[in-house]
PDB file of C-alpha atoms and ligand atoms in Angstrom:
ATOM      1  CA  MET A   9       0.000   0.000   0.000  1.00  0.00           C
ATOM      2  CA  ALA A  10       1.090   3.566  -0.764  1.00  0.00           C
ATOM      3  CA  THR A  11       1.636   4.951   2.755  1.00  0.00           C
ATOM      4  CA  LEU A  12       4.551   7.353   2.564  1.00  0.00           C
ATOM      5  CA  GLY A  13       2.530  10.414   1.492  1.00  0.00           C
ATOM      6  CA  LYS A  14       1.587  10.905   5.146  1.00  0.00           C
ATOM      7  CA  PRO A  15       4.186  13.075   6.964  1.00  0.00           C
ATOM      8  CA  GLN A  16       4.422  10.762  10.004  1.00  0.00           C
ATOM      9  CA  ASN A  17       5.310   7.782   7.784  1.00  0.00           C
ATOM     10  CA  THR A  18       7.993   9.743   5.954  1.00  0.00           C
ATOM     11  CA  ILE A  19       9.452  10.890   9.292  1.00  0.00           C
ATOM     12  CA  ALA A  20       9.468   7.298  10.581  1.00  0.00           C
ATOM     13  CA  ILE A  21      11.454   6.098   7.546  1.00  0.00           C
ATOM     14  CA  LEU A  22      13.907   9.009   7.749  1.00  0.00           C
ATOM     15  CA  GLN A  23      14.519   8.250  11.434  1.00  0.00           C
ATOM     16  CA  LYS A  24      14.794   4.502  10.911  1.00  0.00           C
ATOM     17  CA  TYR A  25      17.656   5.050   8.439  1.00  0.00           C
ATOM     18  CA  ASN A  26      19.054   8.174  10.105  1.00  0.00           C
ATOM     19  CA  PHE A  27      18.826   9.838   6.694  1.00  0.00           C
ATOM     20  CA  ASN A  28      20.561  13.165   6.087  1.00  0.00           C
ATOM     21  CA  PHE A  29      19.107  15.362   3.335  1.00  0.00           C
ATOM     22  CA  GLN A  30      21.602  16.333   0.669  1.00  0.00           C
ATOM     23  CA  LYS A  31      21.042  19.878  -0.526  1.00  0.00           C
ATOM     24  CA  LYS A  32      23.277  19.347  -3.560  1.00  0.00           C
ATOM     25  CA  PHE A  33      20.789  16.742  -4.873  1.00  0.00           C
ATOM     26  CA  GLY A  34      17.754  19.038  -4.512  1.00  0.00           C
ATOM     27  CA  GLN A  35      16.115  16.749  -1.953  1.00  0.00           C
ATOM     28  CA  ASN A  36      12.665  18.008  -0.955  1.00  0.00           C
ATOM     29  CA  PHE A  37      10.385  15.050  -0.339  1.00  0.00           C
ATOM     30  CA  LEU A  38       6.628  15.253  -0.889  1.00  0.00           C
ATOM     31  CA  ILE A  39       4.471  14.860   2.217  1.00  0.00           C
ATOM     32  CA  ASP A  40       0.996  15.640   0.906  1.00  0.00           C
ATOM     33  CA  THR A  41      -1.347  12.920  -0.333  1.00  0.00           C
ATOM     34  CA  HIS A  42      -3.590  15.396  -2.223  1.00  0.00           C
ATOM     35  CA  VAL A  43      -0.660  16.639  -4.275  1.00  0.00           C
ATOM     36  CA  LEU A  44       0.426  13.067  -4.988  1.00  0.00           C
ATOM     37  CA  ASP A  45      -3.103  12.217  -6.154  1.00  0.00           C
ATOM     38  CA  LYS A  46      -3.075  15.262  -8.434  1.00  0.00           C
ATOM     39  CA  ILE A  47       0.237  14.313 -10.060  1.00  0.00           C
ATOM     40  CA  ILE A  48      -0.859  10.719 -10.608  1.00  0.00           C
ATOM     41  CA  CYS A  49      -4.186  11.866 -12.046  1.00  0.00           C
ATOM     42  CA  ALA A  50      -2.543  14.419 -14.391  1.00  0.00           C
ATOM     43  CA  ALA A  51      -0.001  11.820 -15.550  1.00  0.00           C
ATOM     44  CA  ASP A  52      -2.985   9.712 -16.664  1.00  0.00           C
ATOM     45  CA  ILE A  53      -1.311   6.374 -15.969  1.00  0.00           C
ATOM     46  CA  ASN A  54      -2.966   3.027 -16.676  1.00  0.00           C
ATOM     47  CA  GLY A  55      -2.152  -0.658 -16.340  1.00  0.00           C
ATOM     48  CA  ASP A  56      -0.455  -0.809 -19.768  1.00  0.00           C
ATOM     49  CA  ASP A  57       2.048   1.926 -19.018  1.00  0.00           C
ATOM     50  CA  PHE A  58       5.760   1.825 -18.434  1.00  0.00           C
ATOM     51  CA  VAL A  59       6.649   4.858 -16.306  1.00  0.00           C
ATOM     52  CA  LEU A  60      10.045   6.437 -15.765  1.00  0.00           C
ATOM     53  CA  GLU A  61      10.375   8.226 -12.443  1.00  0.00           C
ATOM     54  CA  ILE A  62      13.312  10.577 -11.994  1.00  0.00           C
ATOM     55  CA  GLY A  63      14.548  10.929  -8.406  1.00  0.00           C
ATOM     56  CA  PRO A  64      12.273   8.651  -6.336  1.00  0.00           C
ATOM     57  CA  GLY A  65      13.720   9.856  -2.998  1.00  0.00           C
ATOM     58  CA  ILE A  66      12.378   7.445  -0.355  1.00  0.00           C
ATOM     59  CA  GLY A  67       9.826   6.095  -2.845  1.00  0.00           C
ATOM     60  CA  THR A  68       6.753   8.161  -1.959  1.00  0.00           C
ATOM     61  CA  MET A  69       5.476   8.755  -5.496  1.00  0.00           C
ATOM     62  CA  THR A  70       6.987   5.472  -6.638  1.00  0.00           C
ATOM     63  CA  GLN A  71       4.530   3.570  -4.437  1.00  0.00           C
ATOM     64  CA  TYR A  72       1.614   5.389  -6.085  1.00  0.00           C
ATOM     65  CA  LEU A  73       3.012   4.678  -9.560  1.00  0.00           C
ATOM     66  CA  CYS A  74       3.576   0.983  -8.796  1.00  0.00           C
ATOM     67  CA  GLU A  75      -0.062   0.626  -7.724  1.00  0.00           C
ATOM     68  CA  ILE A  76      -1.295   1.658 -11.179  1.00  0.00           C
ATOM     69  CA  ALA A  77       1.375   1.213 -13.860  1.00  0.00           C
ATOM     70  CA  ARG A  78       2.431  -2.033 -15.520  1.00  0.00           C
ATOM     71  CA  GLU A  79       6.056  -1.298 -14.761  1.00  0.00           C
ATOM     72  CA  VAL A  80       8.106   1.481 -13.200  1.00  0.00           C
ATOM     73  CA  ALA A  81      11.803   2.347 -13.483  1.00  0.00           C
ATOM     74  CA  ALA A  82      13.033   4.798 -10.841  1.00  0.00           C
ATOM     75  CA  VAL A  83      16.417   6.468 -11.351  1.00  0.00           C
ATOM     76  CA  GLU A  84      18.012   7.807  -8.159  1.00  0.00           C
ATOM     77  CA  ILE A  85      21.497   9.353  -7.904  1.00  0.00           C
ATOM     78  CA  ASP A  86      21.885   9.162  -4.096  1.00  0.00           C
ATOM     79  CA  ALA A  87      23.344   5.788  -3.063  1.00  0.00           C
ATOM     80  CA  ASN A  88      22.120   6.373   0.528  1.00  0.00           C
ATOM     81  CA  LEU A  89      18.528   6.104  -0.701  1.00  0.00           C
ATOM     82  CA  ILE A  90      18.932   2.714  -2.382  1.00  0.00           C
ATOM     83  CA  PRO A  91      18.581   0.545   0.790  1.00  0.00           C
ATOM     84  CA  ILE A  92      15.637   2.718   1.867  1.00  0.00           C
ATOM     85  CA  LEU A  93      13.915   2.171  -1.498  1.00  0.00           C
ATOM     86  CA  ALA A  94      14.504  -1.598  -1.159  1.00  0.00           C
ATOM     87  CA  ASP A  95      12.524  -1.379   2.088  1.00  0.00           C
ATOM     88  CA  THR A  96       9.713   0.991   1.033  1.00  0.00           C
ATOM     89  CA  LEU A  97       9.135  -0.737  -2.319  1.00  0.00           C
ATOM     90  CA  GLN A  98       9.411  -4.312  -1.041  1.00  0.00           C
ATOM     91  CA  ASP A  99       5.718  -5.028  -1.698  1.00  0.00           C
ATOM     92  CA  TYR A 100       6.037  -4.298  -5.441  1.00  0.00           C
ATOM     93  CA  ASP A 101       7.449  -6.628  -8.076  1.00  0.00           C
ATOM     94  CA  ASN A 102       6.914  -4.188 -10.972  1.00  0.00           C
ATOM     95  CA  VAL A 103       9.652  -1.700 -10.091  1.00  0.00           C
ATOM     96  CA  THR A 104      13.345  -1.425 -10.939  1.00  0.00           C
ATOM     97  CA  VAL A 105      15.463   1.044  -9.001  1.00  0.00           C
ATOM     98  CA  ILE A 106      18.510   2.280 -10.892  1.00  0.00           C
ATOM     99  CA  ASN A 107      21.264   4.027  -8.945  1.00  0.00           C
ATOM    100  CA  GLU A 108      22.474   6.481 -11.595  1.00  0.00           C
ATOM    101  CA  ASP A 109      22.639  10.118 -12.626  1.00  0.00           C
ATOM    102  CA  ILE A 110      19.682  10.646 -14.972  1.00  0.00           C
ATOM    103  CA  LEU A 111      21.730  13.099 -17.046  1.00  0.00           C
ATOM    104  CA  LYS A 112      24.282  10.389 -17.832  1.00  0.00           C
ATOM    105  CA  MET A 113      21.874   7.553 -18.543  1.00  0.00           C
ATOM    106  CA  ASP A 114      21.023   6.075 -21.927  1.00  0.00           C
ATOM    107  CA  ILE A 115      17.261   6.447 -21.533  1.00  0.00           C
ATOM    108  CA  ARG A 116      16.569   5.390 -25.121  1.00  0.00           C
ATOM    109  CA  ALA A 117      18.203   2.022 -24.363  1.00  0.00           C
ATOM    110  CA  LEU A 118      16.071   1.675 -21.215  1.00  0.00           C
ATOM    111  CA  VAL A 119      12.881   2.420 -23.186  1.00  0.00           C
ATOM    112  CA  GLN A 120      13.922  -0.095 -25.826  1.00  0.00           C
ATOM    113  CA  GLU A 121      14.536  -2.779 -23.201  1.00  0.00           C
ATOM    114  CA  LYS A 122      11.515  -2.133 -20.984  1.00  0.00           C
ATOM    115  CA  ASN A 123       8.879  -0.888 -23.423  1.00  0.00           C
ATOM    116  CA  GLY A 124       9.961  -2.225 -26.819  1.00  0.00           C
ATOM    117  CA  GLY A 125      10.823   1.357 -27.894  1.00  0.00           C
ATOM    118  CA  LYS A 126       7.193   2.503 -27.540  1.00  0.00           C
ATOM    119  CA  PRO A 127       6.486   5.946 -25.999  1.00  0.00           C
ATOM    120  CA  ILE A 128       6.680   6.086 -22.217  1.00  0.00           C
ATOM    121  CA  LYS A 129       5.260   8.367 -19.554  1.00  0.00           C
ATOM    122  CA  VAL A 130       7.586  10.277 -17.253  1.00  0.00           C
ATOM    123  CA  ALA A 131       6.531  11.371 -13.773  1.00  0.00           C
ATOM    124  CA  ALA A 132       8.693  13.109 -11.198  1.00  0.00           C
ATOM    125  CA  ASN A 133       9.126  15.580  -8.437  1.00  0.00           C
ATOM    126  CA  LEU A 134      12.258  16.912 -10.097  1.00  0.00           C
ATOM    127  CA  PRO A 135      15.461  18.085  -8.441  1.00  0.00           C
ATOM    128  CA  TYR A 136      15.124  21.810  -9.262  1.00  0.00           C
ATOM    129  CA  TYR A 137      18.830  22.453  -9.871  1.00  0.00           C
ATOM    130  CA  ILE A 138      18.693  20.413 -13.091  1.00  0.00           C
ATOM    131  CA  THR A 139      15.079  20.776 -14.282  1.00  0.00           C
ATOM    132  CA  THR A 140      15.952  22.324 -17.648  1.00  0.00           C
ATOM    133  CA  PRO A 141      18.715  19.872 -18.651  1.00  0.00           C
ATOM    134  CA  ILE A 142      16.492  16.930 -17.660  1.00  0.00           C
ATOM    135  CA  VAL A 143      13.420  18.097 -19.608  1.00  0.00           C
ATOM    136  CA  MET A 144      15.349  19.321 -22.645  1.00  0.00           C
ATOM    137  CA  GLY A 145      17.551  16.216 -22.593  1.00  0.00           C
ATOM    138  CA  LEU A 146      14.454  14.003 -22.772  1.00  0.00           C
ATOM    139  CA  PHE A 147      13.113  15.934 -25.772  1.00  0.00           C
ATOM    140  CA  GLU A 148      16.328  16.570 -27.673  1.00  0.00           C
ATOM    141  CA  SER A 149      17.680  13.041 -27.405  1.00  0.00           C
ATOM    142  CA  HIS A 150      14.432  11.888 -29.030  1.00  0.00           C
ATOM    143  CA  VAL A 151      13.525   9.455 -26.274  1.00  0.00           C
ATOM    144  CA  PRO A 152      10.080   8.054 -27.231  1.00  0.00           C
ATOM    145  CA  ILE A 153       7.798   9.921 -24.839  1.00  0.00           C
ATOM    146  CA  GLU A 154       4.047  10.349 -24.588  1.00  0.00           C
ATOM    147  CA  SER A 155       3.984  12.797 -21.686  1.00  0.00           C
ATOM    148  CA  ILE A 156       6.108  14.281 -18.917  1.00  0.00           C
ATOM    149  CA  THR A 157       4.278  15.218 -15.707  1.00  0.00           C
ATOM    150  CA  VAL A 158       6.597  16.910 -13.277  1.00  0.00           C
ATOM    151  CA  MET A 159       6.827  19.084 -10.200  1.00  0.00           C
ATOM    152  CA  VAL A 160       9.077  22.049 -10.913  1.00  0.00           C
ATOM    153  CA  GLN A 161       9.788  25.463  -9.449  1.00  0.00           C
ATOM    154  CA  LYS A 162       6.740  27.687 -10.104  1.00  0.00           C
ATOM    155  CA  GLU A 163       8.730  30.242 -12.149  1.00  0.00           C
ATOM    156  CA  VAL A 164      10.050  27.466 -14.390  1.00  0.00           C
ATOM    157  CA  ALA A 165       6.534  26.118 -14.981  1.00  0.00           C
ATOM    158  CA  ASP A 166       5.451  29.650 -15.934  1.00  0.00           C
ATOM    159  CA  ARG A 167       8.379  29.981 -18.347  1.00  0.00           C
ATOM    160  CA  MET A 168       7.480  26.700 -20.030  1.00  0.00           C
ATOM    161  CA  GLN A 169       3.905  27.793 -20.580  1.00  0.00           C
ATOM    162  CA  VAL A 170       3.935  31.474 -21.615  1.00  0.00           C
ATOM    163  CA  GLY A 171       3.933  33.128 -25.041  1.00  0.00           C
ATOM    164  CA  PRO A 172       5.513  36.352 -26.385  1.00  0.00           C
ATOM    165  CA  GLY A 173       5.011  39.672 -24.632  1.00  0.00           C
ATOM    166  CA  THR A 174       5.623  38.453 -21.070  1.00  0.00           C
ATOM    167  CA  LYS A 175       8.787  38.667 -18.981  1.00  0.00           C
ATOM    168  CA  ASP A 176       8.908  34.899 -18.483  1.00  0.00           C
ATOM    169  CA  TYR A 177       8.951  34.186 -22.240  1.00  0.00           C
ATOM    170  CA  GLY A 178      12.304  32.840 -23.380  1.00  0.00           C
ATOM    171  CA  ALA A 179      14.326  30.055 -24.967  1.00  0.00           C
ATOM    172  CA  LEU A 180      12.840  27.448 -22.579  1.00  0.00           C
ATOM    173  CA  SER A 181       9.256  28.444 -23.512  1.00  0.00           C
ATOM    174  CA  LEU A 182       9.995  28.063 -27.212  1.00  0.00           C
ATOM    175  CA  ALA A 183      11.920  24.817 -26.864  1.00  0.00           C
ATOM    176  CA  VAL A 184       9.253  23.175 -24.687  1.00  0.00           C
ATOM    177  CA  GLN A 185       6.420  24.403 -26.937  1.00  0.00           C
ATOM    178  CA  TYR A 186       8.153  23.058 -30.047  1.00  0.00           C
ATOM    179  CA  TYR A 187       8.039  19.550 -28.606  1.00  0.00           C
ATOM    180  CA  ALA A 188       4.984  19.537 -26.337  1.00  0.00           C
ATOM    181  CA  ARG A 189       1.719  21.127 -25.219  1.00  0.00           C
ATOM    182  CA  PRO A 190       2.314  22.474 -21.683  1.00  0.00           C
ATOM    183  CA  GLU A 191      -0.398  22.680 -19.051  1.00  0.00           C
ATOM    184  CA  ILE A 192       0.050  23.693 -15.409  1.00  0.00           C
ATOM    185  CA  VAL A 193      -2.167  21.367 -13.384  1.00  0.00           C
ATOM    186  CA  ALA A 194      -1.479  22.449  -9.797  1.00  0.00           C
ATOM    187  CA  HIS A 195       0.296  25.028  -7.686  1.00  0.00           C
ATOM    188  CA  VAL A 196       2.024  23.565  -4.656  1.00  0.00           C
ATOM    189  CA  PRO A 197       3.142  25.567  -1.588  1.00  0.00           C
ATOM    190  CA  PRO A 198       6.428  24.888   0.278  1.00  0.00           C
ATOM    191  CA  ASN A 199       4.676  23.223   3.240  1.00  0.00           C
ATOM    192  CA  CYS A 200       3.895  20.166   1.099  1.00  0.00           C
ATOM    193  CA  PHE A 201       7.582  19.180   1.193  1.00  0.00           C
ATOM    194  CA  MET A 202      10.156  18.079   3.733  1.00  0.00           C
ATOM    195  CA  PRO A 203      12.366  20.033   4.087  1.00  0.00           C
ATOM    196  CA  ARG A 204      10.445  23.078   2.820  1.00  0.00           C
ATOM    197  CA  PRO A 205      11.944  24.633  -0.325  1.00  0.00           C
ATOM    198  CA  LYS A 206      12.421  28.425  -0.431  1.00  0.00           C
ATOM    199  CA  VAL A 207      10.357  28.682  -3.633  1.00  0.00           C
ATOM    200  CA  GLY A 208       6.806  27.867  -4.714  1.00  0.00           C
ATOM    201  CA  SER A 209       6.265  24.839  -6.933  1.00  0.00           C
ATOM    202  CA  ALA A 210       3.906  23.759  -9.696  1.00  0.00           C
ATOM    203  CA  VAL A 211       2.988  20.524 -11.418  1.00  0.00           C
ATOM    204  CA  ILE A 212       3.168  20.804 -15.183  1.00  0.00           C
ATOM    205  CA  ARG A 213       2.127  18.238 -17.764  1.00  0.00           C
ATOM    206  CA  LEU A 214       3.920  18.307 -21.120  1.00  0.00           C
ATOM    207  CA  THR A 215       2.082  16.292 -23.747  1.00  0.00           C
ATOM    208  CA  ARG A 216       4.447  15.428 -26.583  1.00  0.00           C
ATOM    209  CA  TYR A 217       3.304  16.399 -30.082  1.00  0.00           C
ATOM    210  CA  GLU A 218       3.440  13.676 -32.689  1.00  0.00           C
ATOM    211  CA  GLN A 219       4.442  16.403 -35.153  1.00  0.00           C
ATOM    212  CA  PRO A 220       5.913  19.744 -34.020  1.00  0.00           C
ATOM    213  CA  PRO A 221       3.388  22.592 -34.394  1.00  0.00           C
ATOM    214  CA  VAL A 222       5.714  24.360 -36.874  1.00  0.00           C
ATOM    215  CA  GLN A 223       7.771  23.021 -39.770  1.00  0.00           C
ATOM    216  CA  VAL A 224      11.350  24.188 -40.188  1.00  0.00           C
ATOM    217  CA  GLU A 225      14.087  23.176 -42.641  1.00  0.00           C
ATOM    218  CA  ASP A 226      16.919  23.314 -40.110  1.00  0.00           C
ATOM    219  CA  GLU A 227      15.831  22.698 -36.509  1.00  0.00           C
ATOM    220  CA  SER A 228      19.321  23.287 -35.145  1.00  0.00           C
ATOM    221  CA  LEU A 229      19.570  26.696 -36.881  1.00  0.00           C
ATOM    222  CA  MET A 230      16.185  27.704 -35.401  1.00  0.00           C
ATOM    223  CA  PHE A 231      17.314  26.806 -31.888  1.00  0.00           C
ATOM    224  CA  ARG A 232      20.612  28.670 -32.364  1.00  0.00           C
ATOM    225  CA  LEU A 233      18.621  31.756 -33.401  1.00  0.00           C
ATOM    226  CA  ILE A 234      16.360  31.386 -30.365  1.00  0.00           C
ATOM    227  CA  ARG A 235      19.268  30.993 -27.942  1.00  0.00           C
ATOM    228  CA  ALA A 236      21.134  33.963 -29.446  1.00  0.00           C
ATOM    229  CA  ALA A 237      17.999  36.166 -29.359  1.00  0.00           C
ATOM    230  CA  PHE A 238      17.402  35.504 -25.645  1.00  0.00           C
ATOM    231  CA  ASN A 239      21.059  35.508 -24.569  1.00  0.00           C
ATOM    232  CA  GLN A 240      20.871  39.272 -25.191  1.00  0.00           C
ATOM    233  CA  ARG A 241      17.161  39.851 -24.831  1.00  0.00           C
ATOM    234  CA  ARG A 242      17.394  43.628 -24.243  1.00  0.00           C
ATOM    235  CA  LYS A 243      19.138  44.084 -27.595  1.00  0.00           C
ATOM    236  CA  THR A 244      17.399  44.233 -30.968  1.00  0.00           C
ATOM    237  CA  LEU A 245      17.076  40.855 -32.642  1.00  0.00           C
ATOM    238  CA  ALA A 246      19.456  41.965 -35.412  1.00  0.00           C
ATOM    239  CA  ASN A 247      22.166  42.936 -32.907  1.00  0.00           C
ATOM    240  CA  ALA A 248      21.671  39.869 -30.728  1.00  0.00           C
ATOM    241  CA  LEU A 249      22.038  37.594 -33.752  1.00  0.00           C
ATOM    242  CA  GLY A 250      24.889  39.670 -35.183  1.00  0.00           C
ATOM    243  CA  ASN A 251      26.849  39.431 -31.893  1.00  0.00           C
ATOM    244  CA  SER A 252      26.444  35.673 -31.532  1.00  0.00           C
ATOM    245  CA  PRO A 253      29.457  33.471 -32.364  1.00  0.00           C
ATOM    246  CA  GLU A 254      27.057  30.522 -32.507  1.00  0.00           C
ATOM    247  CA  ILE A 255      25.267  32.110 -35.487  1.00  0.00           C
ATOM    248  CA  ALA A 256      28.172  33.718 -37.388  1.00  0.00           C
ATOM    249  CA  LEU A 257      26.075  35.190 -40.206  1.00  0.00           C
ATOM    250  CA  PRO A 258      26.735  38.281 -42.359  1.00  0.00           C
ATOM    251  CA  LYS A 259      24.872  41.330 -41.056  1.00  0.00           C
ATOM    252  CA  ASN A 260      23.017  41.889 -44.324  1.00  0.00           C
ATOM    253  CA  VAL A 261      21.639  38.331 -44.296  1.00  0.00           C
ATOM    254  CA  ILE A 262      20.247  38.893 -40.802  1.00  0.00           C
ATOM    255  CA  GLU A 263      18.791  42.327 -41.596  1.00  0.00           C
ATOM    256  CA  GLN A 264      17.223  41.307 -44.897  1.00  0.00           C
ATOM    257  CA  SER A 265      15.702  38.179 -43.381  1.00  0.00           C
ATOM    258  CA  ILE A 266      14.147  40.156 -40.494  1.00  0.00           C
ATOM    259  CA  ALA A 267      12.715  42.644 -43.024  1.00  0.00           C
ATOM    260  CA  GLU A 268      11.333  39.824 -45.152  1.00  0.00           C
ATOM    261  CA  LEU A 269       9.688  38.408 -42.033  1.00  0.00           C
ATOM    262  CA  GLY A 270       7.748  41.693 -41.987  1.00  0.00           C
ATOM    263  CA  GLN A 271       9.335  42.912 -38.754  1.00  0.00           C
ATOM    264  CA  PRO A 272      10.875  46.345 -38.076  1.00  0.00           C
ATOM    265  CA  ALA A 273      14.682  46.545 -37.789  1.00  0.00           C
ATOM    266  CA  THR A 274      14.248  47.403 -34.090  1.00  0.00           C
ATOM    267  CA  VAL A 275      12.266  44.283 -33.192  1.00  0.00           C
ATOM    268  CA  ARG A 276      13.413  42.251 -30.197  1.00  0.00           C
ATOM    269  CA  GLY A 277      13.446  38.461 -30.154  1.00  0.00           C
ATOM    270  CA  GLU A 278      11.001  38.393 -27.250  1.00  0.00           C
ATOM    271  CA  LYS A 279       8.270  39.670 -29.615  1.00  0.00           C
ATOM    272  CA  LEU A 280       8.504  36.691 -32.005  1.00  0.00           C
ATOM    273  CA  THR A 281       6.317  33.607 -31.795  1.00  0.00           C
ATOM    274  CA  LEU A 282       7.595  30.078 -32.384  1.00  0.00           C
ATOM    275  CA  ALA A 283       6.104  30.188 -35.911  1.00  0.00           C
ATOM    276  CA  GLN A 284       8.005  33.425 -36.604  1.00  0.00           C
ATOM    277  CA  PHE A 285      11.311  31.974 -35.372  1.00  0.00           C
ATOM    278  CA  ALA A 286      10.718  28.988 -37.656  1.00  0.00           C
ATOM    279  CA  GLU A 287       9.983  31.315 -40.591  1.00  0.00           C
ATOM    280  CA  LEU A 288      13.067  33.420 -39.840  1.00  0.00           C
ATOM    281  CA  ALA A 289      15.214  30.271 -39.728  1.00  0.00           C
ATOM    282  CA  ASP A 290      13.836  29.236 -43.127  1.00  0.00           C
ATOM    283  CA  LEU A 291      14.416  32.711 -44.631  1.00  0.00           C
ATOM    284  CA  ILE A 292      18.045  32.596 -43.489  1.00  0.00           C
ATOM    285  CA  TYR A 293      18.436  28.983 -44.581  1.00  0.00           C
ATOM    286  CA  TYR A 294      17.255  29.710 -48.155  1.00  0.00           C
ATOM    287  CA  ARG A 295      19.154  33.008 -48.387  1.00  0.00           C
ATOM    288  CA  LEU A 296      22.399  31.200 -47.512  1.00  0.00           C
ATOM    289  CA  ARG A 297      21.752  28.588 -50.205  1.00  0.00           C
ATOM    290  CA  GLN A 298      21.142  31.159 -52.972  1.00  0.00           C
TER     291      GLN A 298
HETATM  292  N1  SAM B 527      10.334  11.814  -5.588  1.00  0.00           N
HETATM  293  C1  SAM B 527      10.688  12.126  -4.226  1.00  0.00           C
HETATM  294  C2  SAM B 527       9.520  12.826  -3.551  1.00  0.00           C
HETATM  295  O1  SAM B 527       8.686  13.376  -4.275  1.00  0.00           O
HETATM  296  O2  SAM B 527       9.455  12.827  -2.329  1.00  0.00           O
HETATM  297  C3  SAM B 527      11.971  12.974  -4.139  1.00  0.00           C
HETATM  298  C4  SAM B 527      11.969  14.242  -4.935  1.00  0.00           C
HETATM  299  S1  SAM B 527      13.374  15.289  -4.631  1.00  0.00           S
HETATM  300  C5  SAM B 527      12.743  16.866  -5.126  1.00  0.00           C
HETATM  301  C6  SAM B 527      14.477  14.960  -5.998  1.00  0.00           C
HETATM  302  C7  SAM B 527      15.132  13.589  -6.013  1.00  0.00           C
HETATM  303  O3  SAM B 527      15.982  13.507  -7.175  1.00  0.00           O
HETATM  304  C8  SAM B 527      16.018  13.291  -4.831  1.00  0.00           C
HETATM  305  O4  SAM B 527      15.757  12.005  -4.354  1.00  0.00           O
HETATM  306  C9  SAM B 527      17.452  13.375  -5.390  1.00  0.00           C
HETATM  307  O5  SAM B 527      18.377  12.573  -4.694  1.00  0.00           O
HETATM  308  C10 SAM B 527      17.227  12.906  -6.812  1.00  0.00           C
HETATM  309  N2  SAM B 527      18.249  13.387  -7.785  1.00  0.00           N
HETATM  310  C11 SAM B 527      18.937  14.556  -7.761  1.00  0.00           C
HETATM  311  N3  SAM B 527      19.736  14.654  -8.835  1.00  0.00           N
HETATM  312  C12 SAM B 527      19.560  13.519  -9.568  1.00  0.00           C
HETATM  313  C13 SAM B 527      20.126  13.030 -10.779  1.00  0.00           C
HETATM  314  N4  SAM B 527      21.046  13.734 -11.452  1.00  0.00           N
HETATM  315  N5  SAM B 527      19.742  11.806 -11.245  1.00  0.00           N
HETATM  316  C14 SAM B 527      18.797  11.085 -10.551  1.00  0.00           C
HETATM  317  N6  SAM B 527      18.230  11.507  -9.395  1.00  0.00           N
HETATM  318  C15 SAM B 527      18.593  12.696  -8.906  1.00  0.00           C
END
């Protein structure tokens, strides 16, 4: 039975193993059954699913996942948690705990082995210090994924979800929205965790698109343009692109392409939508091939 969501049960396990929280691993364990129910519900898991959990901690959410999913793989970096997980997950025969750094793992190989290469669901209360590399790594390495439902810092959830014209809009918004439809499903205050984080949190579900919402000839060029535009977001788009060593394009190519996009020379990158970045990338791509 999933019992760890109750604070007194989490405290009992922590005391039994004399566990010391490691700040460097972003360890804030969930102690709220309502929040756990919300994550599980938003992740929309059924008995056919293989679920990857990143950072199981003492196994609180893992227990919930094991109750519903066909199979769960839980990747945990902290070796001190492995004996605890062996204890808290002893009632389940559908879980594999892997003591590794998620950023160094070959997740595609895991999905091939455990799910025959078919799309998986990811669920996690993420370590906040590496949220962006984890989420972008999952998308960019083309791991077959149906959805990612994760707890992240509230500001990061906002950044993933917003469009142009807001202060939170940036390279992360565009990258996430190229791969997935984002939807914030819950806001979670610090008192739902042990120890309490200094920041507010949110659960966000990212539903992977089968086809990206925009077509672009050179995906890598588009993402280089996006990164360059937001690396110097207070500058005009033309200057930000012109200053970027990652882009290395003649000034006239940049200026003519922005004009052809129908934008003024003074436009900033933060005004452009994903579709406009894709169009700009194509304009530059074709101009360079002329
Ligand atoms: N899922 C648990 C819960 O909700 O109570 C713990 C969540 S805690 C915010 C993040 C977890 O990720 C910790 O257990 C931490 O040790 C683990 N972690 C941190 N960095 C990791 C990494 N690079 N690879 C795998 N796990 C990691």
